[in-house]
DNA sequence: GCCAACGTTGGC
DNA sequence: GCCAACGTTGGC
């Protein structure tokens, strides 16, 4: 089983929105970056665990945990001219963008702020914390995932 | 709102 | 294939 982190802007879609979704499940549409797409399309498997990260928030941080419940399939929002992430180069015959379904596992009572993550020694090499890191779907080491859950428990979240 | 870092586009 | 210009991300 692999571990991942996926970013979302809570003004657009937050962990609370996931909690209020039918079956607490959603399709992760709108990813328009090839590296992030490849992780979803090629490597994310049912049962993988996902840290849900709130970006462009105050504070930014990890807001909960979800699990993959459907492996990748074409992101149909790319075909919708009215969608913010419309891409004329993606078609039903030749889809360019893919998504997975995730289901909420655990919503933290508060986000674990980015600044606190930076204080945790075992997260020193985490992709999220690298300068200039923008990848919206990224692999997480098991030890990093464990350390973050441990921090959530320590905080009683 | 600012701006550094990054990814993509497109002319050559 | 190079690289300048541009658009986006995301912390602050």
PDB file of C-alpha atoms (C1' of nucleotides) in Angstrom:
ATOM      1  CA  UNK A   1       0.000   0.000   0.000  1.00  0.00           C
ATOM      2  CA  UNK A   2       1.249   3.454  -0.898  1.00  0.00           C
ATOM      3  CA  UNK A   3       0.780   6.792   0.774  1.00  0.00           C
ATOM      4  CA  UNK A   4       0.051  10.099  -0.900  1.00  0.00           C
ATOM      5  CA  UNK A   5      -0.680  13.737  -0.315  1.00  0.00           C
ATOM      6  CA  UNK A   6      -3.206  15.679  -2.357  1.00  0.00           C
ATOM      7  CA  UNK A   7      -3.650  19.431  -2.223  1.00  0.00           C
ATOM      8  CA  UNK A   8      -6.894  21.299  -2.370  1.00  0.00           C
ATOM      9  CA  UNK A   9      -7.840  24.894  -1.811  1.00  0.00           C
ATOM     10  CA  UNK A  10     -10.444  24.794   0.949  1.00  0.00           C
ATOM     11  CA  UNK A  11     -12.258  27.797  -0.529  1.00  0.00           C
ATOM     12  CA  UNK A  12     -12.885  25.523  -3.484  1.00  0.00           C
ATOM     13  CA  UNK A  13     -13.168  22.097  -1.860  1.00  0.00           C
ATOM     14  CA  UNK A  14     -12.269  21.350   1.751  1.00  0.00           C
ATOM     15  CA  UNK A  15     -12.157  18.285   3.956  1.00  0.00           C
ATOM     16  CA  UNK A  16     -15.515  19.425   5.351  1.00  0.00           C
ATOM     17  CA  UNK A  17     -16.907  19.349   1.839  1.00  0.00           C
ATOM     18  CA  UNK A  18     -15.593  15.809   1.521  1.00  0.00           C
ATOM     19  CA  UNK A  19     -17.238  14.909   4.833  1.00  0.00           C
ATOM     20  CA  UNK A  20     -20.534  16.237   3.485  1.00  0.00           C
ATOM     21  CA  UNK A  21     -20.279  14.467   0.133  1.00  0.00           C
ATOM     22  CA  UNK A  22     -22.422  11.389  -0.594  1.00  0.00           C
ATOM     23  CA  UNK A  23     -20.687   8.394   1.016  1.00  0.00           C
ATOM     24  CA  UNK A  24     -18.030  10.931   2.028  1.00  0.00           C
ATOM     25  CA  UNK A  25     -16.581  10.171  -1.401  1.00  0.00           C
ATOM     26  CA  UNK A  26     -15.555  12.419  -4.270  1.00  0.00           C
ATOM     27  CA  UNK A  27     -13.762  12.304  -7.609  1.00  0.00           C
ATOM     28  CA  UNK A  28     -10.554  14.280  -7.580  1.00  0.00           C
ATOM     29  CA  UNK A  29     -11.052  16.318 -10.712  1.00  0.00           C
ATOM     30  CA  UNK A  30      -9.160  19.268 -12.044  1.00  0.00           C
ATOM     31  CA  UNK A  31      -5.576  18.056 -11.868  1.00  0.00           C
ATOM     32  CA  UNK A  32      -3.842  19.512 -14.919  1.00  0.00           C
ATOM     33  CA  UNK A  33      -0.228  18.688 -14.292  1.00  0.00           C
ATOM     34  CA  UNK A  34       1.428  15.721 -15.954  1.00  0.00           C
ATOM     35  CA  UNK A  35       3.471  14.499 -13.029  1.00  0.00           C
ATOM     36  CA  UNK A  36       0.467  14.646 -10.720  1.00  0.00           C
ATOM     37  CA  UNK A  37      -1.687  12.969 -13.365  1.00  0.00           C
ATOM     38  CA  UNK A  38       0.817  10.157 -13.794  1.00  0.00           C
ATOM     39  CA  UNK A  39       0.748   9.394 -10.083  1.00  0.00           C
ATOM     40  CA  UNK A  40      -3.038   9.159 -10.158  1.00  0.00           C
ATOM     41  CA  UNK A  41      -3.250   7.327 -13.453  1.00  0.00           C
ATOM     42  CA  UNK A  42      -0.439   4.850 -12.973  1.00  0.00           C
ATOM     43  CA  UNK A  43       0.273   4.367  -9.303  1.00  0.00           C
ATOM     44  CA  UNK A  44      -2.691   5.079  -7.074  1.00  0.00           C
ATOM     45  CA  UNK A  45      -4.436   1.878  -6.062  1.00  0.00           C
ATOM     46  CA  UNK A  46      -7.567   1.084  -4.106  1.00  0.00           C
ATOM     47  CA  UNK A  47      -6.778   1.184  -0.409  1.00  0.00           C
ATOM     48  CA  UNK A  48      -3.901   3.654  -0.696  1.00  0.00           C
ATOM     49  CA  UNK A  49      -4.072   6.344   1.979  1.00  0.00           C
ATOM     50  CA  UNK A  50      -4.064  10.038   1.183  1.00  0.00           C
ATOM     51  CA  UNK A  51      -3.237  13.044   3.316  1.00  0.00           C
ATOM     52  CA  UNK A  52      -5.609  15.845   2.377  1.00  0.00           C
ATOM     53  CA  UNK A  53      -3.763  19.148   2.399  1.00  0.00           C
ATOM     54  CA  UNK A  54      -5.307  22.597   2.460  1.00  0.00           C
ATOM     55  CA  UNK A  55      -3.270  24.992   0.332  1.00  0.00           C
ATOM     56  CA  UNK A  56      -3.841  28.720  -0.047  1.00  0.00           C
ATOM     57  CA  UNK A  57      -5.428  28.674   3.378  1.00  0.00           C
ATOM     58  CA  UNK A  58      -4.703  30.287   6.720  1.00  0.00           C
ATOM     59  CA  UNK A  59      -3.026  28.364   7.932  1.00  0.00           C
ATOM     60  CA  UNK A  60      -2.171  25.890   5.212  1.00  0.00           C
ATOM     61  CA  UNK A  61      -1.785  22.336   6.500  1.00  0.00           C
ATOM     62  CA  UNK A  62      -2.916  18.742   6.620  1.00  0.00           C
ATOM     63  CA  UNK A  63      -6.641  18.561   7.269  1.00  0.00           C
ATOM     64  CA  UNK A  64      -7.384  14.858   7.256  1.00  0.00           C
ATOM     65  CA  UNK A  65      -6.929  11.444   5.724  1.00  0.00           C
ATOM     66  CA  UNK A  66      -8.757   9.758   2.867  1.00  0.00           C
ATOM     67  CA  UNK A  67      -8.404   6.487   1.016  1.00  0.00           C
ATOM     68  CA  UNK A  68      -8.511   5.618  -2.647  1.00  0.00           C
ATOM     69  CA  UNK A  69     -11.769   3.853  -3.484  1.00  0.00           C
ATOM     70  CA  UNK A  70     -11.655   3.933  -7.295  1.00  0.00           C
ATOM     71  CA  UNK A  71      -8.621   3.719  -9.517  1.00  0.00           C
ATOM     72  CA  UNK A  72      -8.038   6.166 -12.319  1.00  0.00           C
ATOM     73  CA  UNK A  73     -10.484   6.961 -15.071  1.00  0.00           C
ATOM     74  CA  UNK A  74     -10.788   9.927 -17.434  1.00  0.00           C
ATOM     75  CA  UNK A  75     -11.527  13.318 -15.887  1.00  0.00           C
ATOM     76  CA  UNK A  76     -14.654  14.294 -17.775  1.00  0.00           C
ATOM     77  CA  UNK A  77     -14.492  17.883 -16.526  1.00  0.00           C
ATOM     78  CA  UNK A  78     -11.724  18.448 -19.085  1.00  0.00           C
ATOM     79  CA  UNK A  79     -14.379  18.041 -21.814  1.00  0.00           C
ATOM     80  CA  UNK A  80     -16.725  20.593 -20.340  1.00  0.00           C
ATOM     81  CA  UNK A  81     -16.308  23.993 -21.962  1.00  0.00           C
ATOM     82  CA  UNK A  82     -17.888  25.632 -18.954  1.00  0.00           C
ATOM     83  CA  UNK A  83     -15.544  24.009 -16.476  1.00  0.00           C
ATOM     84  CA  UNK A  84     -12.705  26.022 -15.052  1.00  0.00           C
ATOM     85  CA  UNK A  85     -10.281  23.259 -16.028  1.00  0.00           C
ATOM     86  CA  UNK A  86     -11.569  22.718 -19.568  1.00  0.00           C
ATOM     87  CA  UNK A  87      -8.904  21.454 -21.969  1.00  0.00           C
ATOM     88  CA  UNK A  88      -9.724  21.295 -25.675  1.00  0.00           C
ATOM     89  CA  UNK A  89      -6.904  18.805 -26.169  1.00  0.00           C
ATOM     90  CA  UNK A  90      -8.593  16.181 -24.030  1.00  0.00           C
ATOM     91  CA  UNK A  91     -11.423  14.237 -25.691  1.00  0.00           C
ATOM     92  CA  UNK A  92     -13.476  11.183 -24.732  1.00  0.00           C
ATOM     93  CA  UNK A  93     -11.646   9.238 -27.452  1.00  0.00           C
ATOM     94  CA  UNK A  94      -8.263  10.370 -26.278  1.00  0.00           C
ATOM     95  CA  UNK A  95      -8.477  11.557 -22.688  1.00  0.00           C
ATOM     96  CA  UNK A  96      -5.525  13.500 -21.434  1.00  0.00           C
ATOM     97  CA  UNK A  97      -6.475  13.933 -17.774  1.00  0.00           C
ATOM     98  CA  UNK A  98      -7.384  11.328 -15.186  1.00  0.00           C
ATOM     99  CA  UNK A  99      -8.722  11.222 -11.665  1.00  0.00           C
ATOM    100  CA  UNK A 100      -9.381   8.802  -8.822  1.00  0.00           C
ATOM    101  CA  UNK A 101     -12.129   8.603  -6.224  1.00  0.00           C
ATOM    102  CA  UNK A 102     -11.301   9.089  -2.575  1.00  0.00           C
ATOM    103  CA  UNK A 103     -13.332   8.546   0.564  1.00  0.00           C
ATOM    104  CA  UNK A 104     -12.842  10.327   3.866  1.00  0.00           C
ATOM    105  CA  UNK A 105     -11.114   8.267   6.524  1.00  0.00           C
ATOM    106  CA  UNK A 106     -10.550  10.874   9.161  1.00  0.00           C
ATOM    107  CA  UNK A 107     -11.160  14.579   9.439  1.00  0.00           C
ATOM    108  CA  UNK A 108      -8.878  16.355  11.867  1.00  0.00           C
ATOM    109  CA  UNK A 109     -10.542  18.752  14.305  1.00  0.00           C
ATOM    110  CA  UNK A 110      -8.014  21.357  13.148  1.00  0.00           C
ATOM    111  CA  UNK A 111      -5.443  21.357  10.391  1.00  0.00           C
ATOM    112  CA  UNK A 112      -1.891  20.526  11.336  1.00  0.00           C
ATOM    113  CA  UNK A 113      -0.284  23.752  10.161  1.00  0.00           C
ATOM    114  CA  UNK A 114       2.510  23.763   7.632  1.00  0.00           C
ATOM    115  CA  UNK A 115       4.732  25.567  10.107  1.00  0.00           C
ATOM    116  CA  UNK A 116       4.329  22.732  12.609  1.00  0.00           C
ATOM    117  CA  UNK A 117       5.139  20.120   9.979  1.00  0.00           C
ATOM    118  CA  UNK A 118       8.406  21.924   9.384  1.00  0.00           C
ATOM    119  CA  UNK A 119       9.309  21.364  13.030  1.00  0.00           C
ATOM    120  CA  UNK A 120       9.046  17.586  12.781  1.00  0.00           C
ATOM    121  CA  UNK A 121      12.437  16.025  12.296  1.00  0.00           C
ATOM    122  CA  UNK A 122      11.298  12.953  10.382  1.00  0.00           C
ATOM    123  CA  UNK A 123       9.608  15.160   7.790  1.00  0.00           C
ATOM    124  CA  UNK A 124      12.809  16.963   6.838  1.00  0.00           C
ATOM    125  CA  UNK A 125      12.893  15.433   3.370  1.00  0.00           C
ATOM    126  CA  UNK A 126       9.200  15.489   2.652  1.00  0.00           C
ATOM    127  CA  UNK A 127       8.327  16.651  -0.858  1.00  0.00           C
ATOM    128  CA  UNK A 128       5.698  19.048   0.480  1.00  0.00           C
ATOM    129  CA  UNK A 129       8.301  20.905   2.515  1.00  0.00           C
ATOM    130  CA  UNK A 130      10.829  21.322  -0.264  1.00  0.00           C
ATOM    131  CA  UNK A 131      11.355  24.877  -1.406  1.00  0.00           C
ATOM    132  CA  UNK A 132       9.281  25.650  -4.450  1.00  0.00           C
ATOM    133  CA  UNK A 133       7.373  22.383  -4.299  1.00  0.00           C
ATOM    134  CA  UNK A 134       4.087  22.761  -6.177  1.00  0.00           C
ATOM    135  CA  UNK A 135       3.155  19.197  -7.001  1.00  0.00           C
ATOM    136  CA  UNK A 136      -0.524  18.751  -6.156  1.00  0.00           C
ATOM    137  CA  UNK A 137      -0.457  14.949  -6.014  1.00  0.00           C
ATOM    138  CA  UNK A 138       2.671  13.571  -4.461  1.00  0.00           C
ATOM    139  CA  UNK A 139       3.934  10.359  -2.881  1.00  0.00           C
ATOM    140  CA  UNK A 140       4.552  10.343   0.863  1.00  0.00           C
ATOM    141  CA  UNK A 141       6.947   8.013   2.635  1.00  0.00           C
ATOM    142  CA  UNK A 142       5.370   5.622   5.070  1.00  0.00           C
ATOM    143  CA  UNK A 143       7.444   7.048   7.909  1.00  0.00           C
ATOM    144  CA  UNK A 144       6.290  10.543   6.989  1.00  0.00           C
ATOM    145  CA  UNK A 145       2.666   9.464   6.909  1.00  0.00           C
ATOM    146  CA  UNK A 146       3.061   7.767  10.276  1.00  0.00           C
ATOM    147  CA  UNK A 147       4.732  10.810  11.789  1.00  0.00           C
ATOM    148  CA  UNK A 148       1.897  13.069  10.686  1.00  0.00           C
ATOM    149  CA  UNK A 149      -0.770  10.763  12.103  1.00  0.00           C
ATOM    150  CA  UNK A 150       1.205  10.576  15.301  1.00  0.00           C
ATOM    151  CA  UNK A 151       1.241  14.350  15.458  1.00  0.00           C
ATOM    152  CA  UNK A 152      -2.514  14.424  14.893  1.00  0.00           C
ATOM    153  CA  UNK A 153      -2.979  12.000  17.795  1.00  0.00           C
ATOM    154  CA  UNK A 154      -0.605  13.942  20.001  1.00  0.00           C
ATOM    155  CA  UNK A 155      -2.715  17.025  19.370  1.00  0.00           C
ATOM    156  CA  UNK A 156      -5.915  15.133  20.023  1.00  0.00           C
ATOM    157  CA  UNK A 157      -7.274  15.908  16.553  1.00  0.00           C
TER     158      UNK A 157
ATOM    159  C1'  DG B   1      -1.682  41.787  -2.880  1.00  0.00           C
ATOM    160  C1'  DC B   2       3.154  40.450  -3.513  1.00  0.00           C
ATOM    161  C1'  DC B   3       6.355  37.665  -5.481  1.00  0.00           C
ATOM    162  C1'  DA B   4       9.527  33.507  -5.929  1.00  0.00           C
ATOM    163  C1'  DA B   5       9.510  29.227  -8.010  1.00  0.00           C
ATOM    164  C1'  DC B   6       7.920  26.392 -11.281  1.00  0.00           C
ATOM    165  C1'  DG B   7       5.631  24.395 -15.678  1.00  0.00           C
ATOM    166  C1'  DT B   8       4.105  25.283 -20.339  1.00  0.00           C
ATOM    167  C1'  DT B   9       4.076  27.471 -24.750  1.00  0.00           C
ATOM    168  C1'  DG B  10       5.786  28.771 -28.960  1.00  0.00           C
ATOM    169  C1'  DG B  11       9.155  31.255 -32.003  1.00  0.00           C
ATOM    170  C1'  DC B  12      13.395  30.380 -33.876  1.00  0.00           C
TER     171       DC B  12
ATOM    172  C1'  DG C   1      16.479  21.674 -28.826  1.00  0.00           C
ATOM    173  C1'  DC C   2      16.898  26.265 -26.750  1.00  0.00           C
ATOM    174  C1'  DC C   3      15.004  29.691 -24.092  1.00  0.00           C
ATOM    175  C1'  DA C   4      12.194  33.963 -23.290  1.00  0.00           C
ATOM    176  C1'  DA C   5       7.681  35.049 -22.174  1.00  0.00           C
ATOM    177  C1'  DC C   6       3.862  33.933 -19.890  1.00  0.00           C
ATOM    178  C1'  DG C   7       0.559  31.772 -16.602  1.00  0.00           C
ATOM    179  C1'  DT C   8      -0.006  29.316 -12.259  1.00  0.00           C
ATOM    180  C1'  DT C   9       0.910  27.891  -7.561  1.00  0.00           C
ATOM    181  C1'  DG C  10       0.991  28.842  -3.011  1.00  0.00           C
ATOM    182  C1'  DG C  11       3.283  30.847   1.198  1.00  0.00           C
ATOM    183  C1'  DC C  12       3.375  34.984   3.397  1.00  0.00           C
TER     184       DC C  12
END
